[in-house]
Amino acid sequence: MSDRSTIFALSSGRPPAAIAVVRMSGRQAGAALKALIGRVPQPRQAALARVREPVGGEVIDEALALWFPAPHSETGEDVAELQLHGGQAVIAGVLDALGKIEGCRLAEPGEFTRRAFENGKLDLTKVEGLGDLIAAETQAQRRLAFRQLKGLIGDRAEDWRRRLIEALALIEARIDFSDEADVPEDLVAPALDTVRQLRDEIAACLADSGRGERLREGLVVAIAGPPNAGKSTLLNRLARREVAIVSPYPGTTRDVIEVHLDLGGYPVTLLDTAGIRMSDDPVEQEGVRRARERADMADLVLWVIDGSVSDLSSAGRDPYSNGRQPSHAELWLVKNKNDLVSSQSLGSHESSPKEWINRSFTMSARTGSGLDTLISALAAHAQAYFAATESAIVTRARHRRAFEETRAALDRALEQRCTGREELIAEELRAASTTLGRLTGRIDVEDILDAIFRDFCIGK
Ligand SMILES: Nc1nc2c(ncn2[C@@H]2O[C@H](COP(=O)(O)OP(=O)(O)OP(=O)(O)O)[C@@H](O)[C@H]2O)c(=O)[nH]1
Ligand SMILES: [Mg+2]
């Protein structure tokens, strides 16, 4: 647990800016306000005030001051907020003045939120939702994060835990009073009914094929294909900037290059990979190995070929031609360099559709022709992929693990029903409830706290 000094930080973005927000939280927050503006305003009412350097009395700025006395504040402690002019020197002056006040110190990353957690204002899943909301780059990510911040998963897990504990109480009553005549014979059956229901609800949440996690990270689209086909040119086109080096020499791209895009409100991670071919160069070989690995793990592969070369087999070998198992990813063929194809020969290589191609596009990454069609198809694909995700509640591996462990414990409890060994059932239910408690942070979580709060910025 953190020490109880009063913390302060710049909570708004990098100066210079129109407005800067400096927040304080802790027992000295009121005293700090008094030292800077001479008074403590009415709770939750904005007050205009001169901010002065406490020792010399020089005016630093004029600001709006807000006061949120404990416990009705974000952190659950006394919180004060100053909305200053967002200049570098103003902020430095105010932070400097605060640092000189006894018992006040600069906050560490995520420390405001950590105090909110420690004071029971947020459970761990809500903390994660808050972190995701700040990091959200697309509207779909924002919606998912906001739902989590508002307790979509945390409240559900708490509700499951509560029902689990009720079922456990019934079974324990049965164990404790098994000799006494006035204990109803069948306490176990209704308890196990509850357990079965819970197991089904948890299983339903897990059956979302990991799309909630994907929405946090983005749909992964790998651009792969033979060397010199124009993969990097396509990546630059889609990213609308020069991310990858393009050159007329085959084997230009060696490492995997990653770009994050917002396609129609959905996050897409685009990967440019090394052209796939046999090579004696160990560096290129490693690039090809990585290219294959990433393409294998992608949700969609854009297999780019030089469409000006007469047919598919000479333009690029079958991506899975060397005896490897086809990956589960969908594969779209992109026939590039359409600008080099004379109009008479257009369409001449539609002849041999391969079964591994889900869709086919003809375009020119150089002139941009056909690019809009590809972008629309990608956006539609992302939308269809994520459509089911709007209801997903599992957004992290940590949640998935907790739910899987819970489900496994419930399964084991249900298996014990025939044996009639109630102590074993009780033990599994206890294990399940502990796992759920860890998810929301109600139970021994010190070890995961640091990992979660580390990703926050200072002032949050
Ligand atoms: N005419 C024409 N040239 C293109 C087109 N797209 C790419 N090129 C050119 O093809 C060459 C190779 O392009 P890159 O984007 O580097 O190809 P790559 O597939 O990334 O190649 P590697 O990284 O070596 O695998 C460059 O000279 C590009 O300018 C296109 O649509 N039309
Ligand atoms: Mg390249």
Tab-separated table of C-alpha atoms and ligand atoms in Angstrom, residues 228 230-233 244-247 251-254 272-275, ligand 2:
chain	number	residue	atom	x	y	z
A	228	ASN	CA	8.998	-6.718	-55.060
A	230	GLY	CA	4.539	-3.750	-53.947
A	231	LYS	CA	3.660	-4.786	-50.392
A	232	SER	CA	5.427	-1.874	-48.742
A	233	THR	CA	3.984	0.541	-51.301
A	244	ALA	CA	8.076	1.376	-44.972
A	245	ILE	CA	11.011	1.682	-47.341
A	246	VAL	CA	10.101	1.011	-50.953
A	247	SER	CA	12.720	0.111	-53.540
A	251	GLY	CA	14.190	-8.239	-50.575
A	252	THR	CA	13.923	-4.648	-49.338
A	253	THR	CA	11.738	-5.294	-46.315
A	254	ARG	CA	13.463	-7.532	-43.766
A	272	ASP	CA	4.163	-5.364	-43.775
A	273	THR	CA	6.386	-8.402	-44.105
A	274	ALA	CA	9.462	-9.503	-45.990
A	275	GLY	CA	8.841	-10.860	-49.466
B	2	MG	MG	8.736	-4.342	-48.783
